[in-house]
Short mmCIF file of C-alpha atoms in Angstrom, two decimals:
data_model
loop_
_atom_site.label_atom_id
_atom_site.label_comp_id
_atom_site.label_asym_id
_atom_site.label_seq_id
_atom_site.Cartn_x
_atom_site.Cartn_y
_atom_site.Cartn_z
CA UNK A 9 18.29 -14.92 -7.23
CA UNK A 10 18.47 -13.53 -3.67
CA UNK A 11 16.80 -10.00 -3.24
CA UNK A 12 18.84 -8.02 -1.40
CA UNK A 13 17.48 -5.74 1.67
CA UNK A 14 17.38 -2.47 0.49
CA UNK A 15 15.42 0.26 2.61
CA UNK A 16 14.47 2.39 -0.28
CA UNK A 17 11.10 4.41 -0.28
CA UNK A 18 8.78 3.71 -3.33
CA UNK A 19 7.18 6.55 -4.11
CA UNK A 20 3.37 5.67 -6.38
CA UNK A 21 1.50 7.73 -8.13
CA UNK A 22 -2.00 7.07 -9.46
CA UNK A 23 -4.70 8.92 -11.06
CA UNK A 24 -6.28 9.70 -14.44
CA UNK A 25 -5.61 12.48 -16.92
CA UNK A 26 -9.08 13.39 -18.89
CA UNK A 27 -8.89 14.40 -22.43
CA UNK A 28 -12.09 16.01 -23.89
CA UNK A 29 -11.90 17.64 -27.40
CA UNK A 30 -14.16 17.90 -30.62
CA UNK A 31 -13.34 17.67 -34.13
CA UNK A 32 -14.96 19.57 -36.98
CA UNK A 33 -13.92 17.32 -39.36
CA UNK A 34 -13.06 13.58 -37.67
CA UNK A 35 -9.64 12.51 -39.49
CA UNK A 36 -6.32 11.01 -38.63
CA UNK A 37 -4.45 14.18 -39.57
CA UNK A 38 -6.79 16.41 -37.66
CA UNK A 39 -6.66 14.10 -34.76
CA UNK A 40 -3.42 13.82 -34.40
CA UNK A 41 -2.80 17.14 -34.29
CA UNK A 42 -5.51 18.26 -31.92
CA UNK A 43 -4.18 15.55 -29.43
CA UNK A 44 -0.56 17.29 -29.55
CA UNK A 45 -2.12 20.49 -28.99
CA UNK A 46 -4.27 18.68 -26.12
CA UNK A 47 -1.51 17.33 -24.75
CA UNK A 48 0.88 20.07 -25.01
CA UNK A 49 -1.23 22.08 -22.79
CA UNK A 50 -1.79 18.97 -20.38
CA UNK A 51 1.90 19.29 -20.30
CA UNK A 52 2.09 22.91 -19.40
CA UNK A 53 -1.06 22.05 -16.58
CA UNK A 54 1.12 19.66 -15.07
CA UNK A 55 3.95 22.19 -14.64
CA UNK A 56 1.92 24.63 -12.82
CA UNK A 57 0.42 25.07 -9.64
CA UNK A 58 -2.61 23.33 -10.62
CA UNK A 59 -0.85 19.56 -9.95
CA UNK A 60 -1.64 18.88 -6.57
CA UNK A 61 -0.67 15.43 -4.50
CA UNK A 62 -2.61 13.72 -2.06
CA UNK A 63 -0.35 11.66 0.34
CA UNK A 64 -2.76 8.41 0.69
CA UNK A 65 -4.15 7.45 4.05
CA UNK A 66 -3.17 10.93 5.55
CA UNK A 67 -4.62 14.21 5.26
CA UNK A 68 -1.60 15.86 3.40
CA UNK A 69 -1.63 17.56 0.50
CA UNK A 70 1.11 18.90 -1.62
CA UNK A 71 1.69 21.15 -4.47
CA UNK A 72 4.85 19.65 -6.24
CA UNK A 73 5.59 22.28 -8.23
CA UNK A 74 6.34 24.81 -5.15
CA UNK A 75 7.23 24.26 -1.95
CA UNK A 76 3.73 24.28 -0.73
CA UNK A 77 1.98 21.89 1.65
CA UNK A 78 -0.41 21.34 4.33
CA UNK A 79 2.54 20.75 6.65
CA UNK A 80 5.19 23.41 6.08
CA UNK A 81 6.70 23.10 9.45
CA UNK A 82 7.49 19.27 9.14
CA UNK A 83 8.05 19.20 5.16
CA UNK A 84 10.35 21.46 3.25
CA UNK A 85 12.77 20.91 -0.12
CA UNK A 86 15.65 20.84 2.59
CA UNK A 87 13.77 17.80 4.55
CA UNK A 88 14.36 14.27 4.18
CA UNK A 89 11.85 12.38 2.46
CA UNK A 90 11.51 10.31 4.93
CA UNK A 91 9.75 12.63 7.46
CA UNK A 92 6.28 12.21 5.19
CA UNK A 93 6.10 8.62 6.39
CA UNK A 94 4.91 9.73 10.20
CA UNK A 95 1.72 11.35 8.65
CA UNK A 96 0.66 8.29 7.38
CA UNK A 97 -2.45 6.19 8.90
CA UNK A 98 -1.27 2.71 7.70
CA UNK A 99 -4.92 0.37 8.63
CA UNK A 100 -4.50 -1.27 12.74
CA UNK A 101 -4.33 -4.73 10.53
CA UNK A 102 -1.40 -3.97 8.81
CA UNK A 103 0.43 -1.87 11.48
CA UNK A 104 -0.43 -4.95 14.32
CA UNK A 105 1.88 -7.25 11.23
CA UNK A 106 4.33 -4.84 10.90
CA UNK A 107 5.01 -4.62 14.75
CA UNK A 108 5.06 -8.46 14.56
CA UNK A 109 7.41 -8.64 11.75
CA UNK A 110 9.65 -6.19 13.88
CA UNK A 111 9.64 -8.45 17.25
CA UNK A 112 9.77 -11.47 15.56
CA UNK A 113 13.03 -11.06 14.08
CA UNK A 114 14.81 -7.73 14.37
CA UNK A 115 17.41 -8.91 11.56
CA UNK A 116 14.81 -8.92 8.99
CA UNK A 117 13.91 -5.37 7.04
CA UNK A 118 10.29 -4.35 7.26
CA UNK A 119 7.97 -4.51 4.05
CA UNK A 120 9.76 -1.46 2.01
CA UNK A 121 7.55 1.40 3.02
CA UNK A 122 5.48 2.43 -0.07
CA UNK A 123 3.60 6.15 -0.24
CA UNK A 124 1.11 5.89 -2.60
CA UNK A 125 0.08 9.25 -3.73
CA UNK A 126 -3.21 10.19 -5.68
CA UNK A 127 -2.63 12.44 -8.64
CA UNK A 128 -5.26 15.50 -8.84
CA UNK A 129 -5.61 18.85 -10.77
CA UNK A 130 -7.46 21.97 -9.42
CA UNK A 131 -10.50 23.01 -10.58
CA UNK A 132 -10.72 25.97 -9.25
CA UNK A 133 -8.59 29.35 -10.05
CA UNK A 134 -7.76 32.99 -8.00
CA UNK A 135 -8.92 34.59 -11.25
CA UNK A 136 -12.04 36.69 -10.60
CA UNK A 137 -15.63 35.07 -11.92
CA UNK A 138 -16.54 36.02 -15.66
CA UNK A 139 -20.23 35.95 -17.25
CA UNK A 140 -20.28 32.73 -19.04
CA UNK A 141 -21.36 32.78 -22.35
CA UNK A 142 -22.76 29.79 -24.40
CA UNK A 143 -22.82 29.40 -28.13
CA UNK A 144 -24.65 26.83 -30.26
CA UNK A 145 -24.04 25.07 -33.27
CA UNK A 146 -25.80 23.28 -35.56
CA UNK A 147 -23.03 21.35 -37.46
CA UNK A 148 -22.11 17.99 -36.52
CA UNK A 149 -18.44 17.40 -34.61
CA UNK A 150 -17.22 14.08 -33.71
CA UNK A 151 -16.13 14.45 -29.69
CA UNK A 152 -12.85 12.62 -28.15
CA UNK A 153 -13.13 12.23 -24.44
CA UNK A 154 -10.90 9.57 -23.09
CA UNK A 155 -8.85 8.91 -19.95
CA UNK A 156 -4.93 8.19 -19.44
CA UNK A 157 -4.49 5.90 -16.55
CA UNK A 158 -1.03 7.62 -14.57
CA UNK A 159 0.88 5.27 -12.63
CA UNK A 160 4.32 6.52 -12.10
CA UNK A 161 7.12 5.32 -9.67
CA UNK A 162 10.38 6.39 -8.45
CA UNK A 163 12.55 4.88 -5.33
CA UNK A 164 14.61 6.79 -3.45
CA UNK A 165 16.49 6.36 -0.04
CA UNK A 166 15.17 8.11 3.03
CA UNK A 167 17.51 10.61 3.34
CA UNK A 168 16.77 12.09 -0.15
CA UNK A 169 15.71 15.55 0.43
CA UNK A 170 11.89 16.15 -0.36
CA UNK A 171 13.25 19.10 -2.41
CA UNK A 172 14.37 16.86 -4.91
CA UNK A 173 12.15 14.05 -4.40
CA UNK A 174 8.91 16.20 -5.70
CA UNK A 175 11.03 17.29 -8.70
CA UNK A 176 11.68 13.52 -9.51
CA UNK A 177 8.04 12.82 -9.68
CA UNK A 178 7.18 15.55 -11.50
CA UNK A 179 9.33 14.70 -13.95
CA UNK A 180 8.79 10.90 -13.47
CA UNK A 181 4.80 12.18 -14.60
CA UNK A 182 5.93 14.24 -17.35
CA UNK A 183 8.08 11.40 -19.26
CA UNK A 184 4.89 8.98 -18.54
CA UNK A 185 2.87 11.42 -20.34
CA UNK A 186 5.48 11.58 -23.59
CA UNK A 187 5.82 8.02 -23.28
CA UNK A 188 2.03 7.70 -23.94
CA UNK A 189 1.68 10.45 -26.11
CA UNK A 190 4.23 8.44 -28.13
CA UNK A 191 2.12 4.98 -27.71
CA UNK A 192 -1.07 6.45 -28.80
CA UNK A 193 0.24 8.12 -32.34
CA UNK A 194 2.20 4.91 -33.01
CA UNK A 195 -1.26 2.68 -32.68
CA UNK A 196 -3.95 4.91 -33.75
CA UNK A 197 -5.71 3.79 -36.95
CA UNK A 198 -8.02 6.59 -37.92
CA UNK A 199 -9.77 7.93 -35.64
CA UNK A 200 -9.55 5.01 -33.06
CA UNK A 201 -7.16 5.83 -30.35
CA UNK A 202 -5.65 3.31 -28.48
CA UNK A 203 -5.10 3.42 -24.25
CA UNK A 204 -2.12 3.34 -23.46
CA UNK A 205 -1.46 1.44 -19.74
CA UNK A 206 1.33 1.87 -18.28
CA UNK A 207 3.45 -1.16 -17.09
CA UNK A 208 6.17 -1.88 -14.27
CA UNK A 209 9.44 -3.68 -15.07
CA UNK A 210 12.56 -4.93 -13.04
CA UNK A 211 15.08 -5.51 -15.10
CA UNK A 212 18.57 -7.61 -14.71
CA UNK A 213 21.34 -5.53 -13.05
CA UNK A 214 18.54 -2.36 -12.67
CA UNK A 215 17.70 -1.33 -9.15
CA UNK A 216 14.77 0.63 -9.90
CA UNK A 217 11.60 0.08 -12.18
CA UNK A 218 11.28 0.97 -15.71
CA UNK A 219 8.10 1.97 -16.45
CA UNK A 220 6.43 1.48 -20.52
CA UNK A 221 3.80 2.48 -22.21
CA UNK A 222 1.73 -0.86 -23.49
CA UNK A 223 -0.91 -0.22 -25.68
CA UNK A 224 -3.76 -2.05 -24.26
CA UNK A 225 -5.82 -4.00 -27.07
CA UNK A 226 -3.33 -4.44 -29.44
CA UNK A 227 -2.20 -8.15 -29.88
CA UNK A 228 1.54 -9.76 -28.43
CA UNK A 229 2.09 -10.74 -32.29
CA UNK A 230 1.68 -6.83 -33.43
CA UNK A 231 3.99 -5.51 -30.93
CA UNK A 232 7.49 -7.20 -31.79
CA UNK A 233 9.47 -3.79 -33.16
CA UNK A 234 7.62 -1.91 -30.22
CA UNK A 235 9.07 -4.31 -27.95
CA UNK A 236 12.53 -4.15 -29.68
CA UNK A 237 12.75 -0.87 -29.49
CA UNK A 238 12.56 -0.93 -25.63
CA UNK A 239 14.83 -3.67 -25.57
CA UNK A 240 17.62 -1.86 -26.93
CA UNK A 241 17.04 1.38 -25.33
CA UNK A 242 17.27 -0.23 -21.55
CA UNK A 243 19.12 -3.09 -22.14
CA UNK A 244 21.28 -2.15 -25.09
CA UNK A 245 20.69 -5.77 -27.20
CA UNK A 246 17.98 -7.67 -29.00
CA UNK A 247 17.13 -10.24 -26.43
CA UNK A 248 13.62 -10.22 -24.99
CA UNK A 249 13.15 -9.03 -21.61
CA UNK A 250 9.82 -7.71 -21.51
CA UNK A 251 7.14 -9.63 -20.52
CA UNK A 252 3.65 -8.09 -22.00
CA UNK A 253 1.65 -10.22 -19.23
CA UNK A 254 -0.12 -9.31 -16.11
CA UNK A 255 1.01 -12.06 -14.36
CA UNK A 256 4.49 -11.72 -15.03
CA UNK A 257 4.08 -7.77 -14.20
CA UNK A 258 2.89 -9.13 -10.64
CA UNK A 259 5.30 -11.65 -10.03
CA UNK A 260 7.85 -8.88 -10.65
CA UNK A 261 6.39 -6.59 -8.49
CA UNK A 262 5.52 -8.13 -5.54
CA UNK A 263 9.42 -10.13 -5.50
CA UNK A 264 10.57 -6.56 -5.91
CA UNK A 265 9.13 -4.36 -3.52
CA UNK A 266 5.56 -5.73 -2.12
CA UNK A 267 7.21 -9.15 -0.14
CA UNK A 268 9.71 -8.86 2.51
CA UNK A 269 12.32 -11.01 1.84
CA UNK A 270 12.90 -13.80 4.57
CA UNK A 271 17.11 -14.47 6.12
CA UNK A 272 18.26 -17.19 3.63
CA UNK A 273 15.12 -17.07 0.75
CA UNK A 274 16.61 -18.76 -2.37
CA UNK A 275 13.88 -16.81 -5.04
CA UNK A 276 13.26 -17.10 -8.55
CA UNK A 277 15.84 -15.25 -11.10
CA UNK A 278 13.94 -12.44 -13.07
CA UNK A 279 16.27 -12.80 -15.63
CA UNK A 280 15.39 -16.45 -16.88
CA UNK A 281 11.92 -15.90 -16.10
CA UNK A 282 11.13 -12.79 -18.71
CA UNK A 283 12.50 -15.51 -21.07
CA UNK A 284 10.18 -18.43 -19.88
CA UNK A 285 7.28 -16.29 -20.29
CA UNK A 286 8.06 -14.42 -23.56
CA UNK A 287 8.41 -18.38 -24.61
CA UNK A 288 11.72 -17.09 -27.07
CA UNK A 289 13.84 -19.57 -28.60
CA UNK A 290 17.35 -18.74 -28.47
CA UNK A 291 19.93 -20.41 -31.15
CA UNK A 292 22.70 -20.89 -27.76
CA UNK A 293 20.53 -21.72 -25.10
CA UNK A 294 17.97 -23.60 -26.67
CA UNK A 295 14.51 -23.30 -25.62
CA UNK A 296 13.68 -24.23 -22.11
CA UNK A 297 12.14 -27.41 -20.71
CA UNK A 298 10.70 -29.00 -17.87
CA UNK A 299 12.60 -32.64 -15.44
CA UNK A 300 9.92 -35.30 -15.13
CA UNK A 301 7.26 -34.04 -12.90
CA UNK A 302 7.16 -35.40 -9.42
CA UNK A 303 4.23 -36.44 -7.30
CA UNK A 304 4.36 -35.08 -2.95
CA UNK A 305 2.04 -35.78 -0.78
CA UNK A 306 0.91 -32.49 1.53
CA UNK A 307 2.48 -33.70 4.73
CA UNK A 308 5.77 -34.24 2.45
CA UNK A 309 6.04 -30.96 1.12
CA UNK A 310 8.28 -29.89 4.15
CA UNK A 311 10.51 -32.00 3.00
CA UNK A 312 10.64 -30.55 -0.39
CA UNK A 313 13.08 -27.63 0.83
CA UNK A 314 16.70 -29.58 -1.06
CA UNK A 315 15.25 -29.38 -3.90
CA UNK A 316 13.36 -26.85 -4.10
CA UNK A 317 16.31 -24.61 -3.08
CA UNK A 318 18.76 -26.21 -5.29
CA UNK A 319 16.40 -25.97 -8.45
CA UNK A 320 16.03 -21.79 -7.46
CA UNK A 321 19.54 -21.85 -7.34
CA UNK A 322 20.29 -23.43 -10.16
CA UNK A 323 17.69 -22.79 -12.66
CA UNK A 324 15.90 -19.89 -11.33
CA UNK A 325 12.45 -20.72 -12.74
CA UNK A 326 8.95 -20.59 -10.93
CA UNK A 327 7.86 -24.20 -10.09
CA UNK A 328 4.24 -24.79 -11.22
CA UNK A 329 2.21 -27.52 -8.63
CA UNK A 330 -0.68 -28.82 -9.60
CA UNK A 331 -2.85 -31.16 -7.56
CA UNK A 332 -5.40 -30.83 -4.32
CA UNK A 333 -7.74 -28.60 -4.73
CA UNK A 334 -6.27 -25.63 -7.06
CA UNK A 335 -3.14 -24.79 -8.62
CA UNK A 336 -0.33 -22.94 -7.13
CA UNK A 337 3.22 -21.64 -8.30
CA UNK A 338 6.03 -21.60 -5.97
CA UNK A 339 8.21 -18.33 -6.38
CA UNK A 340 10.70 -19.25 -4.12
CA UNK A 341 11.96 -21.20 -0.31
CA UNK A 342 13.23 -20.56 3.05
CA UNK A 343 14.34 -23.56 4.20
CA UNK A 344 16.90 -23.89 7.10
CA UNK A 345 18.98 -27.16 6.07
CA UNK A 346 19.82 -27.62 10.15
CA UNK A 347 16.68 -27.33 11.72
CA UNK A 348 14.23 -28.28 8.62
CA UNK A 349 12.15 -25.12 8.97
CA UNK A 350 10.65 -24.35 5.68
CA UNK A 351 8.64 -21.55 4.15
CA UNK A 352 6.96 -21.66 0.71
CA UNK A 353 7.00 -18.20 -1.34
CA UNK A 354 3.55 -18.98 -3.17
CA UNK A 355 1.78 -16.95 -5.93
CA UNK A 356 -2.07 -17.37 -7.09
CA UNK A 357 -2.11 -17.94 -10.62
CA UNK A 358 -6.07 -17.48 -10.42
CA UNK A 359 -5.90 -13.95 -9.66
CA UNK A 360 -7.40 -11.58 -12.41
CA UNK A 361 -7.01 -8.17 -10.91
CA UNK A 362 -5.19 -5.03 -11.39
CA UNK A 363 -1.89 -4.49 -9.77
CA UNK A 364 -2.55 -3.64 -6.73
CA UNK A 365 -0.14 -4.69 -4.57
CA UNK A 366 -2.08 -3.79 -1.40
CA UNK A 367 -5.07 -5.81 -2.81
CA UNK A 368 -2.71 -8.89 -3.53
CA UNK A 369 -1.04 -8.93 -0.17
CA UNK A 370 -4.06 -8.49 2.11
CA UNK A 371 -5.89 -11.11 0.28
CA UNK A 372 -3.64 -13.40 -0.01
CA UNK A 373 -2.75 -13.84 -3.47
CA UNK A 374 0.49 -13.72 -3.02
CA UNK A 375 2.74 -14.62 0.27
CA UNK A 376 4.82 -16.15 2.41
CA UNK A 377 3.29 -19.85 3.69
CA UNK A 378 3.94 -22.78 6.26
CA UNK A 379 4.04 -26.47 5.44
CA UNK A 380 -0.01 -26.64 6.81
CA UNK A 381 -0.71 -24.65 3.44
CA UNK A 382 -0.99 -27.71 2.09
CA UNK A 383 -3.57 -30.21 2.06
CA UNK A 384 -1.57 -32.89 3.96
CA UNK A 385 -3.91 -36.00 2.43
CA UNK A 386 -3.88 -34.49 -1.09
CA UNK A 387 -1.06 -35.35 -3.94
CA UNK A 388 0.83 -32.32 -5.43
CA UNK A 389 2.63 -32.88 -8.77
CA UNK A 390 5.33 -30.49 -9.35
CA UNK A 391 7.11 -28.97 -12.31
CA UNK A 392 10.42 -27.68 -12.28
CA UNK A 393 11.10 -26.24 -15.66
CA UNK A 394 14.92 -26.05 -16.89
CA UNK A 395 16.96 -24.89 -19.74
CA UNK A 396 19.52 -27.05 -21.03
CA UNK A 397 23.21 -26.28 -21.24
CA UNK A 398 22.60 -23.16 -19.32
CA UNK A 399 25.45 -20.54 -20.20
#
């Protein structure tokens, strides 16, 4: 699949929702009920003037549910959304690459500009102080304090108006928080709640990201109707899509919106892959398989870019190497069939972390590399998986 250029801004937002309560009497019924109540008013919190956004690696600050910031001038509802990009501090590292990006080829889009946005609540009110008053008790209660990881995300173009961009998140925040309220009844046994993380998806056809509630803790094998559900809901049929692993989670990501895509890539297809790793066996397709693997030495890996681009093209899978020192996993090619120039779209399949695609890019994990990537005296063995009779 080629990824197409799209200048979109992705709008992120990250933070943590507490929820503290006690319970006189520690049941499921109780519990349940409390954590409506908890998170009704949660709810009603996050409608108010209490949500406040902090534009990361700037020093603006925005109230989302009026049109109130700490730069009125520059930012109102009838702006673009585009404007909040100049009060961002990207780090001199990553602003010297984009200017290099820029010169290097002027055809090429930049990295898709990404605000990441911290999610905060205000402590403090304009109601006038009160005595405090404190009250003991001597009967037991069982206390609930846990924390719901946020991590919504919404692309829009640049000339979206920032009036109806800070409505979108809002919103985008409030369906997170029903789509975890709904996660956490469906897999709480007792009184043990479950966390419920939130998870990215790209899916065929879709331009923009679904985001699902995955209940972390709770084994693959448990969560087949859970993933049905979701299945039918975005893509209207029974087939599985949805791959419940971090890998696949950053693989998606990062050929989505974290990697500028290079004139002529040939990439993986999304598509195929949610069904490589999901490891389904379909009744027409049959399940899918790998050629014979084949042994390159380093210095021949430049000449790798045929087949590599004809097996992206045709099959769409990621191509496992194994061999050197560590393993790698090819995600995709640039190869220029006149001149020979080749570039290798390579993913770490040792990396553990969160998804943090500023982590995974600066580090390294995940990027864009040269034939001298390769250990030129050492023997790579590649797999090309396949399915047969592909319809």
């Amino acid at each position: 699949m080629v990824i197409s250029e799209s200048m979109d801004i992705l709008f992120r937002i990250r933070g943590g929702l507490d929820l503290a309560f006690q319970l006189a009497t520690p049941n499921e019924i109780f519990l349940k009920k409390a954590l409506k109540h908890v998170l009704s008013d949660l709810s009603t919190k996050l409608s108010s003037n209490a949500l406040v956004f902090r534009i990361c690696h700037s020093s603006v600050y925005i109230w989302p549910s009026s049109d109130v910031n700490t730069i009125p001038g520059e930012l109102t509802d009838a702006s673009a959304c585009k404007n909040i990009l100049r009060f961002i501090q990207f780090e001199p590292e990553e602003d010297i690459k984009r200017k290099l990006m820029r010169k290097k080829d002027k055809k090429l889009s930049d990295m898709h500009q990404i605000v990441n946005i911290d999610l905060m609540l205000e402590m403090s009110t304009s109601l006038a102080a009160v005595t405090p008053i404190i009250e003991r008790e001597s009967g037991g209660h069982h206390y609930v304090n846990m924390t719901l990881p946020v991590d919504a995300v919404i692309s829009v173009a640049p000339e979206e108006t920032w009036g109806k961009v800070r409505k979108l998140l809002v919103d985008a925040i409030h369906n997170q928080l029903t789509d975890m309220e709904k996660c956490i009844l469906k897999y709480m046994k007792g009184t043990s709640i479950v966390v419920p993380e939130p998870l990215h998806f790209l899916l065929p056809g879709k331009k923009n990201l679904v985001t699902i509630s995955y209940p972390s803790g709770i084994p693959d094998g448990q969560l087949q109707a859970y993933r049905k559900g979701h299945q039918i809901t975005y893509l209207g049929c029974n087939h599985s899509r949805f791959v419940w692993s971090r890998a696949y989670m950053v693989i998606i990501i990062i050929c989505r919106i974290g990697l500028m895509t290079m004139a002529g890539a040939v990439l993986i297809d999304l598509c195929r892959l949610s069904a490589l790793g999901s490891n389904i066996r379909d009744t027409q397709r049959g399940p899918f398989q790998h050629t014979e693997k084949f042994s390159s030495q380093g210095s021949e890996m430049a000449c790798q870019g045929r087949e590599l681009a004809k097996h992206f093209q045709s099959e769409g899978t990621p191509v496992m190497v194994g061999g050197g020192v560590l393993a790698h996993t090819i995600l995709g090619v640039a190869w220029n069939e006149i001149t020979g120039q080749i570039k290798f779209l390579i993913l770490d399949p040792h990396y553990t972390g969160a998804e943090d695609l500023q982590v995974i890019l600066e580090k390294g994990w995940c990027g864009w590399k040269g034939p001298d990537f390769w250990n030129k005296d050492a023997y790579y063995n590649l797999c090309l998986p396949q399915r047969p009779n592909m319809i």
